[in-house]
PDB file of C-alpha atoms in Angstrom:
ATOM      1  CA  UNK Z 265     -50.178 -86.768 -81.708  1.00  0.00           C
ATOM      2  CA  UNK Z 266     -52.409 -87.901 -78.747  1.00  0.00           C
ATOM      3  CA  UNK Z 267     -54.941 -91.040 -79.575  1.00  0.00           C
ATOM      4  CA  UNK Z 268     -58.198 -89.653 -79.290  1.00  0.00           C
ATOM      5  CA  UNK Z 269     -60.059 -91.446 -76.455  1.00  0.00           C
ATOM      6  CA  UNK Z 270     -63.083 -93.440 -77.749  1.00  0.00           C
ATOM      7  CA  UNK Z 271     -66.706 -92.007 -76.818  1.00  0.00           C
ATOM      8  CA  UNK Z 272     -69.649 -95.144 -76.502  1.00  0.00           C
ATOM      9  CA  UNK Z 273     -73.235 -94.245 -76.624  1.00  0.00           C
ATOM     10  CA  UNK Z 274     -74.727 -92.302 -74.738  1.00  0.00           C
ATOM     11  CA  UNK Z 275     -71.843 -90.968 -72.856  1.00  0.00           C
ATOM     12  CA  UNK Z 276     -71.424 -94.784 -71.383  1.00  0.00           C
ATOM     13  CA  UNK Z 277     -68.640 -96.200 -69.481  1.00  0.00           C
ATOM     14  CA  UNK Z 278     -66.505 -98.815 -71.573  1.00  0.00           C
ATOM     15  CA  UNK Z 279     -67.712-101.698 -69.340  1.00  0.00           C
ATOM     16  CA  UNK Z 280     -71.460-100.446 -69.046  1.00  0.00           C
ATOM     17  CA  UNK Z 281     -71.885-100.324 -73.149  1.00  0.00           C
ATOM     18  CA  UNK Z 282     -70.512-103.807 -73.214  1.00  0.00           C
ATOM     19  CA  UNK Z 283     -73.109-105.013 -70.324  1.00  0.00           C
ATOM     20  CA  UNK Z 284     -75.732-102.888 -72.176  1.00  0.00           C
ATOM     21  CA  UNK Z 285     -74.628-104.440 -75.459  1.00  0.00           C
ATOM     22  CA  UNK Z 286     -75.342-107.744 -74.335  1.00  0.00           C
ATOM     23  CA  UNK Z 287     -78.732-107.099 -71.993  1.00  0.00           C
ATOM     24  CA  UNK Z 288     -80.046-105.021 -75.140  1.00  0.00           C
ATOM     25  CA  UNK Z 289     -78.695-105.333 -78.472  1.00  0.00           C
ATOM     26  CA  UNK Z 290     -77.460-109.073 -78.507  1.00  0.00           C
ATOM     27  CA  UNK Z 291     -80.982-110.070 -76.762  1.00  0.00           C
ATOM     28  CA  UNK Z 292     -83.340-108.404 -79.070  1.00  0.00           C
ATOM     29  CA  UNK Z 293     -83.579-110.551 -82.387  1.00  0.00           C
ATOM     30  CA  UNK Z 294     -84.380-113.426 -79.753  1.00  0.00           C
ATOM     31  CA  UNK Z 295     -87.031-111.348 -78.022  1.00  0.00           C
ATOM     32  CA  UNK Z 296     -87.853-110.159 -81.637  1.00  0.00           C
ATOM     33  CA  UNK Z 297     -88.256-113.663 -82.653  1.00  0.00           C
ATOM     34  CA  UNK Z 298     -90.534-114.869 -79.759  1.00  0.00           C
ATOM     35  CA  UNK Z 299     -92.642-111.928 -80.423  1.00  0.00           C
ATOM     36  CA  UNK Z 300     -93.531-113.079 -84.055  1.00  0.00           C
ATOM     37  CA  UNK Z 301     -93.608-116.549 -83.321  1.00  0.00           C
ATOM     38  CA  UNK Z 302     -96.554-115.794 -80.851  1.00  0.00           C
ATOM     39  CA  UNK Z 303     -98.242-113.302 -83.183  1.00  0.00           C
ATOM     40  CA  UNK Z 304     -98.044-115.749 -86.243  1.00  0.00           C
ATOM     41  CA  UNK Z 305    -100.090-119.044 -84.017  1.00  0.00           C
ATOM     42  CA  UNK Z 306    -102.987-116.560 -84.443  1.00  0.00           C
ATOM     43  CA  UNK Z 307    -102.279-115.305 -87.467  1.00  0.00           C
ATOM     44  CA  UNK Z 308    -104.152-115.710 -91.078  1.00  0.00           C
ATOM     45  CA  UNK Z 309    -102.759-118.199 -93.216  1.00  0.00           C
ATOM     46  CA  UNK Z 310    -101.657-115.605 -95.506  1.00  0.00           C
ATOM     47  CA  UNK Z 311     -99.252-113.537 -92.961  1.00  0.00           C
ATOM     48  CA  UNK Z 312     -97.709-116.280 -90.768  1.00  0.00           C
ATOM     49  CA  UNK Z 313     -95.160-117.041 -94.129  1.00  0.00           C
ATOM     50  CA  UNK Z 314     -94.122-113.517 -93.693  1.00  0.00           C
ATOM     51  CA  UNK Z 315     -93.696-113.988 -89.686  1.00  0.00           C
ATOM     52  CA  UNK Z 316     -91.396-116.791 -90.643  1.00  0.00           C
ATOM     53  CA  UNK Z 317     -89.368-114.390 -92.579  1.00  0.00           C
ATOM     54  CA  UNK Z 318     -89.121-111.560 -89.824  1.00  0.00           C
ATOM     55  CA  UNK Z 319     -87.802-114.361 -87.352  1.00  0.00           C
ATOM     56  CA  UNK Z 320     -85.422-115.414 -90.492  1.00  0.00           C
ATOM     57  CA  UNK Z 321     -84.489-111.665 -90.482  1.00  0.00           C
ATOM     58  CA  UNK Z 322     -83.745-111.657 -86.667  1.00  0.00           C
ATOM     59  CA  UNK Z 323     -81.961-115.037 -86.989  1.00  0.00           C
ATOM     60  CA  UNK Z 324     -79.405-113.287 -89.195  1.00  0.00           C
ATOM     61  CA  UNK Z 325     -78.442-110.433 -87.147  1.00  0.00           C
ATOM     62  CA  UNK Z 326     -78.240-113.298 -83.753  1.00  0.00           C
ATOM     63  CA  UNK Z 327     -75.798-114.769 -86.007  1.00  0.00           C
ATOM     64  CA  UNK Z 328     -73.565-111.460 -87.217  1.00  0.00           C
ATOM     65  CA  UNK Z 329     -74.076-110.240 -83.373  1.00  0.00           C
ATOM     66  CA  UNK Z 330     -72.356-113.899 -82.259  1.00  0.00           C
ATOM     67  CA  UNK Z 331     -69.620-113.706 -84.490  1.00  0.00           C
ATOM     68  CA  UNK Z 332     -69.202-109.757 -83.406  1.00  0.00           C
ATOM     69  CA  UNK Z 333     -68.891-110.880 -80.038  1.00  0.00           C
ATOM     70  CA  UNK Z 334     -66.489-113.826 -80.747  1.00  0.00           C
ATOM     71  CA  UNK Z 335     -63.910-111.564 -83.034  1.00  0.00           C
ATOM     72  CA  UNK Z 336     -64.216-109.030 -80.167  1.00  0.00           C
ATOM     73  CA  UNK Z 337     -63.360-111.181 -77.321  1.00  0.00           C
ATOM     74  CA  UNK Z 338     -60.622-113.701 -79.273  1.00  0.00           C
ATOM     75  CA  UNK Z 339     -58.466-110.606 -80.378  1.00  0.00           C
ATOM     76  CA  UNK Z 340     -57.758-108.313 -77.574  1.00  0.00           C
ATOM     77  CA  UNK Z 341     -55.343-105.525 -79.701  1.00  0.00           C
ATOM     78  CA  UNK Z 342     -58.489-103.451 -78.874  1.00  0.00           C
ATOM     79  CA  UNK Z 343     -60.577-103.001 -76.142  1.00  0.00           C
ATOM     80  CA  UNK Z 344     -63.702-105.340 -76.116  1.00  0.00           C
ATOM     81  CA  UNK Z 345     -65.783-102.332 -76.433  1.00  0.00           C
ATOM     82  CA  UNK Z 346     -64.190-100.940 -79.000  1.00  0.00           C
ATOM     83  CA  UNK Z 347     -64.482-103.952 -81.200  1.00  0.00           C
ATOM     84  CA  UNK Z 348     -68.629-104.197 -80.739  1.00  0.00           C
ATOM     85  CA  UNK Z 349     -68.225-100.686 -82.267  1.00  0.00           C
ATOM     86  CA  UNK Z 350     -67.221-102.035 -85.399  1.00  0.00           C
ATOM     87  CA  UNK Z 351     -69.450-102.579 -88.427  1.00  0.00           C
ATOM     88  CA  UNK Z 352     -70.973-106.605 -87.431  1.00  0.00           C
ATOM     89  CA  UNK Z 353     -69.555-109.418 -89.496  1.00  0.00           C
ATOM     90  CA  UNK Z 354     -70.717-110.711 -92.800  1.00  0.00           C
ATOM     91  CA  UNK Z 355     -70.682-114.337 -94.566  1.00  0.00           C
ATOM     92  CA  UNK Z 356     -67.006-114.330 -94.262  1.00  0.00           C
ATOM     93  CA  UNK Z 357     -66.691-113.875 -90.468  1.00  0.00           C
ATOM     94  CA  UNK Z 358     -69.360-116.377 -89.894  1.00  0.00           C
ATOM     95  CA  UNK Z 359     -68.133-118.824 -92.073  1.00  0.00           C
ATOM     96  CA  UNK Z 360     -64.453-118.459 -89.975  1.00  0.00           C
ATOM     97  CA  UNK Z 361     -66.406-118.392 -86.753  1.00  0.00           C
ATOM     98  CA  UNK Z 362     -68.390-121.583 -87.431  1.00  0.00           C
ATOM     99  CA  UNK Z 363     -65.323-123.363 -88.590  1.00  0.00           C
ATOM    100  CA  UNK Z 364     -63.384-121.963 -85.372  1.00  0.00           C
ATOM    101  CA  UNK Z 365     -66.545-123.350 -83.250  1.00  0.00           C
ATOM    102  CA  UNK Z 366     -66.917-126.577 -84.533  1.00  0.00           C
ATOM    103  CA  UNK Z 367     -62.826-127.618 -84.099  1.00  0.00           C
ATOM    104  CA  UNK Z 368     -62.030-126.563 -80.860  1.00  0.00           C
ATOM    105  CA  UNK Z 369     -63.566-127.797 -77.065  1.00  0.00           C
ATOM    106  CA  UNK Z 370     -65.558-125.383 -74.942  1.00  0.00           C
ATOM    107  CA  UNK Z 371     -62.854-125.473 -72.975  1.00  0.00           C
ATOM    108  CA  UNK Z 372     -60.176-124.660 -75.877  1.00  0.00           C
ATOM    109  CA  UNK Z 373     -63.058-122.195 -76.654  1.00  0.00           C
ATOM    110  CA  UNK Z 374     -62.937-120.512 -73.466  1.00  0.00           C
ATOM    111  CA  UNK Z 375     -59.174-119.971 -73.343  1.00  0.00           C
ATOM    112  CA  UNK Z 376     -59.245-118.701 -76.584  1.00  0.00           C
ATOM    113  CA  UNK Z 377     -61.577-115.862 -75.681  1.00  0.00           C
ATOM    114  CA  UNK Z 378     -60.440-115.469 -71.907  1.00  0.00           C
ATOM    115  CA  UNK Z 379     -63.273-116.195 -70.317  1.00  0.00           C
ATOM    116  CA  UNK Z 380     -63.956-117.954 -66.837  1.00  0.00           C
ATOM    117  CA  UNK Z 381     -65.946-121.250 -66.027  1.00  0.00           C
ATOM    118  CA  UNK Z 382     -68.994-119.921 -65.862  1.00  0.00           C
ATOM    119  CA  UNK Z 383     -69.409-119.583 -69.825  1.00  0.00           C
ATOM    120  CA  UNK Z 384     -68.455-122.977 -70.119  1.00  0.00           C
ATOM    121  CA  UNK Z 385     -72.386-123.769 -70.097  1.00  0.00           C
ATOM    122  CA  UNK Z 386     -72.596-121.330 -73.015  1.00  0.00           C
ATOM    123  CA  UNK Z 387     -70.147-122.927 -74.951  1.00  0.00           C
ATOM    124  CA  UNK Z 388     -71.132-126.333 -74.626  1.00  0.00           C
ATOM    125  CA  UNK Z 389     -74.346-125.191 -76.070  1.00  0.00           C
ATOM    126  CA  UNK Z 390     -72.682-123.730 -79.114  1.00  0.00           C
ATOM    127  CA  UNK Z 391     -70.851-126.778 -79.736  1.00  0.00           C
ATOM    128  CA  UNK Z 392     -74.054-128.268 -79.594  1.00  0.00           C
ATOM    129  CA  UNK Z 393     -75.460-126.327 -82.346  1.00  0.00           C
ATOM    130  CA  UNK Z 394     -76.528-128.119 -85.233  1.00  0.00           C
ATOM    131  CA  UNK Z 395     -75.045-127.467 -88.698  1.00  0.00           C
ATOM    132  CA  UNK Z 396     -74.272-123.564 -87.975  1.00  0.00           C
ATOM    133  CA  UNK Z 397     -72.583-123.436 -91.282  1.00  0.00           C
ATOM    134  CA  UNK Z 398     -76.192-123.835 -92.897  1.00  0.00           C
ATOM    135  CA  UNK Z 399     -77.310-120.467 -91.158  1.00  0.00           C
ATOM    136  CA  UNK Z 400     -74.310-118.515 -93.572  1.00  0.00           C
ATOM    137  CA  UNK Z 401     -77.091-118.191 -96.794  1.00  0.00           C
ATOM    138  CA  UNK Z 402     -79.145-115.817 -94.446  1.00  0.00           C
ATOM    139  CA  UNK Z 403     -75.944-114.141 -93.313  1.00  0.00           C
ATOM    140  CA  UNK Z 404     -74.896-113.396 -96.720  1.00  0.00           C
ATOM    141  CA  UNK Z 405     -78.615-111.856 -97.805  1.00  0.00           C
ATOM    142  CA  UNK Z 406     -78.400-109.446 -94.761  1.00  0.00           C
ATOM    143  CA  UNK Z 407     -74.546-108.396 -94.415  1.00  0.00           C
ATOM    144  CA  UNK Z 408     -74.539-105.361 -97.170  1.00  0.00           C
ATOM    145  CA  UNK Z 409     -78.030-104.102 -94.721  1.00  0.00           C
ATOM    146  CA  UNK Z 410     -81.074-104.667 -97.355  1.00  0.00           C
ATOM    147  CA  UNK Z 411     -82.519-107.617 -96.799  1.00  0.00           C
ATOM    148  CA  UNK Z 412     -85.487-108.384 -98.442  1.00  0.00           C
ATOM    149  CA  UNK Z 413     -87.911-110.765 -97.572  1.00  0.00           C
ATOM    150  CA  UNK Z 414     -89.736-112.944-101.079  1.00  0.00           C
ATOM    151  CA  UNK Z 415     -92.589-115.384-100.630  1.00  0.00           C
ATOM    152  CA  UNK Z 416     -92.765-116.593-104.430  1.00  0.00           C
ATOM    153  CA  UNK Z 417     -96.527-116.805-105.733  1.00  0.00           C
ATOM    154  CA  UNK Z 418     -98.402-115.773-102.287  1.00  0.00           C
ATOM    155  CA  UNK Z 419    -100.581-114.394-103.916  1.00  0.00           C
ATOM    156  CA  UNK Z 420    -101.629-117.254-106.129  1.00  0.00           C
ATOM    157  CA  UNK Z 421    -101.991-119.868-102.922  1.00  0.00           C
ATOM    158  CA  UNK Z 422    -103.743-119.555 -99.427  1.00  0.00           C
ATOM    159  CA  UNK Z 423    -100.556-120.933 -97.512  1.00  0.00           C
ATOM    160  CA  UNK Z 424     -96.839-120.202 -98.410  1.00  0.00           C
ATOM    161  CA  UNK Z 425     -94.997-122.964 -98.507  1.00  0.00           C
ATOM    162  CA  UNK Z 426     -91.553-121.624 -98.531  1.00  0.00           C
ATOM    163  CA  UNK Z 427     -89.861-117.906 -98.400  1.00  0.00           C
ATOM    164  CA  UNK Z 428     -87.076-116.205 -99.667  1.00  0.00           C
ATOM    165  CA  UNK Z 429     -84.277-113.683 -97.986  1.00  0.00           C
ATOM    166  CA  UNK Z 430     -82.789-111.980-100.491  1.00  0.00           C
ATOM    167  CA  UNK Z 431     -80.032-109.707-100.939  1.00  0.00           C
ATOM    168  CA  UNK Z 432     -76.655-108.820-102.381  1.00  0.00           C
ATOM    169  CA  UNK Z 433     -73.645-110.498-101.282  1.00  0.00           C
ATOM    170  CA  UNK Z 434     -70.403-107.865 -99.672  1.00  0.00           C
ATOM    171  CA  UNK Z 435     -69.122-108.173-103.695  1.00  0.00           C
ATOM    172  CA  UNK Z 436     -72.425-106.844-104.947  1.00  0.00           C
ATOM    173  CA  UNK Z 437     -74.144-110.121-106.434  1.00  0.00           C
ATOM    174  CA  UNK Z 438     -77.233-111.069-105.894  1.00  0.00           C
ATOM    175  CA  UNK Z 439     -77.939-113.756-103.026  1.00  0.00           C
ATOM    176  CA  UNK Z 440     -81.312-116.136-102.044  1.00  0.00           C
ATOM    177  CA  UNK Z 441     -81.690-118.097 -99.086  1.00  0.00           C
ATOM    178  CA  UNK Z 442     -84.405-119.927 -98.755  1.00  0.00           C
ATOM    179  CA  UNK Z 443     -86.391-121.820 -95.675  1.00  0.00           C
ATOM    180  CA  UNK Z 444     -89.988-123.100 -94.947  1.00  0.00           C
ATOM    181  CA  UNK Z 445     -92.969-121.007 -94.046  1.00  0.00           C
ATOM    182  CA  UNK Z 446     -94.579-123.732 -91.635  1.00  0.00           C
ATOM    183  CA  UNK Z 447     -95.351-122.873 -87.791  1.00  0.00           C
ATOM    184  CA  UNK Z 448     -93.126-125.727 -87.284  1.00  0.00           C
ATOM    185  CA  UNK Z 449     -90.334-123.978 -89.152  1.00  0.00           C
ATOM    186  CA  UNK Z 450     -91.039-120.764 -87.645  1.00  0.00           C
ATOM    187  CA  UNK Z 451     -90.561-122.214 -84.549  1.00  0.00           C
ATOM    188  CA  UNK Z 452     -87.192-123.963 -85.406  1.00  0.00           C
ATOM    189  CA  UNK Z 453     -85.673-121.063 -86.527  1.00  0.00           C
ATOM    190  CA  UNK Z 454     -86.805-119.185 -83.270  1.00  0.00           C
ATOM    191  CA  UNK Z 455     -85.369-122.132 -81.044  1.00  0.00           C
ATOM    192  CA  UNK Z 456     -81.867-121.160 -82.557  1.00  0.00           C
ATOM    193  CA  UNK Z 457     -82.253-117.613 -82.792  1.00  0.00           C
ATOM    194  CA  UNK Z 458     -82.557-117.500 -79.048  1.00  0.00           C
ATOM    195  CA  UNK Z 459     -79.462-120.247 -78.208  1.00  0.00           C
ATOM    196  CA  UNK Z 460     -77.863-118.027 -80.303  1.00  0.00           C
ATOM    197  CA  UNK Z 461     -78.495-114.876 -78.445  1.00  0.00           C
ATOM    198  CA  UNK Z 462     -78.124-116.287 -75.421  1.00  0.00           C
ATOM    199  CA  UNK Z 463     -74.687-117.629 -76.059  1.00  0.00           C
ATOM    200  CA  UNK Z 464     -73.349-114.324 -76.963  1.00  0.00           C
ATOM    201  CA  UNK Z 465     -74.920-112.601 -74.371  1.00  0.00           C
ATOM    202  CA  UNK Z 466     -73.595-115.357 -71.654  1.00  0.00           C
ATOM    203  CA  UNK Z 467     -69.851-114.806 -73.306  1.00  0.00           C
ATOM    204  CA  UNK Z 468     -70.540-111.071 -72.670  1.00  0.00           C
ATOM    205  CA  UNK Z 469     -71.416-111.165 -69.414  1.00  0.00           C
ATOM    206  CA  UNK Z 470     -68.753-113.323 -68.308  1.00  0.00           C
ATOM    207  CA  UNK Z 471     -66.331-111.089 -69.210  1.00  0.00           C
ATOM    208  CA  UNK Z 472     -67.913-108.415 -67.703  1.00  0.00           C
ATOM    209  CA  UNK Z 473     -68.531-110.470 -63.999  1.00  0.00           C
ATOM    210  CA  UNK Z 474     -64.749-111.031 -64.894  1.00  0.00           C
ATOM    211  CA  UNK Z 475     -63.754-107.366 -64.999  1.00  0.00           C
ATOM    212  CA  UNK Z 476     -65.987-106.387 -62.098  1.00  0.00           C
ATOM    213  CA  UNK Z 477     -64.406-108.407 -59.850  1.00  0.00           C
ATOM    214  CA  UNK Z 478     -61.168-107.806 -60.673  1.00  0.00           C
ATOM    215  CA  UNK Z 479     -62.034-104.002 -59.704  1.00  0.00           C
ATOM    216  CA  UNK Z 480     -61.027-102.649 -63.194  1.00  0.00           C
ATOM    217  CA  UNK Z 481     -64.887-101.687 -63.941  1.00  0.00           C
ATOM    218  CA  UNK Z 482     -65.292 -97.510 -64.324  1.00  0.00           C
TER     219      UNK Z 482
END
């Protein structure tokens, strides 16, 4: 019996979902994030703690997005497009991609996913990255896709100190990250949200300059 072939959205090419993928869906938390940054500096006291959250919230699907586009370009049995197709990883893929990250080279890094020099930028930044394993709490509240968002007693203070994502881990148990509410760690977590983005985006579109010019693009 004949594979079926595999359809991408909208009717795409294989090569123009991935370069779509990574323009558009790997891009938005950080434009996501940069939107509520700006809206909470003018913000009541009140809301900004639940502007941190929503850049918390975009922080964790950067992160799943990253480690989709790692698995998809280390482990070629399927086509790179396919892979993106796949449900996005949870605490357990980002736990194996942060340990594969932090005990390799960018270069060893860019063998491994068979990419040219021109990511090497990108994955000197992600070796750069600061404690990426600390990011997995926020994973784990979002993977199963019902996040919530907790500010404990905002309603009893003016200003939130700190806020909760909450959720239930892939096994069904409850999970809590927490992180501050301050503009200052608003802005943090939006600093990483977009290095984040844009090193999965700049893996993405190295592969696809890579496929272009080898004249295999449809």
């Amino acid at each position: 019996m004949a594979t079926p072939a595999v359809s991408f959205p909208g009717n795409m090419t294989e090569l123009g979902f991935v370069e779509a993928y990574a323009r558009s869906a790997v891009r938005k938390p950080q434009m996501a994030a940069d939107a509520a940054l700006r809206a909470l500096v003018f913000s009541e006291s009140g809301d900004r703690a639940i502007l941190a959250g929503l850049i918390a919230l975009e922080l964790a699907e950067a992160c799943r997005r990253l480690a989709a586009v790692y698995e998809a370009l280390s482990d070629r049995t399927h086509s790179v497009a396919r892979s993106l197709l796949r449900p996005l990883p949870g605490h357990a893929g980002w736990l194996v991609f942060v340990q594969r990250a932090a005990t390799i080279s960018p270069e060893q890094m860019l063998r491994e996913l068979a990419l040219g020099g021109d990511a090497l930028p990108a994955a000197q930044m992600l070796r750069a990255q600061p404690e990426l394993g600390e990011l997995g709490g926020l994973v784990a509240a979002a993977e199963t896709g019902n996040p919530m968002l907790l500010i404990p007693d905002l309603g009893k203070r003016q200003v939130a100190e700190e806020c909760w994502l909450a959720g239930a881990d892939s096994e069904g148990d409850p999970i809590t990250s927490s992180f501050g509410a301050s503009e200052g760690d608003a802005t943090t977590l939006a600093d990483i949200t977009a290095d984040i983005c844009t090193i999965a985006r700049d893996f993405l579109m190295s592969y696809v300059a890579a496929r272009r010019s080898a004249g295999r693009a449809h």
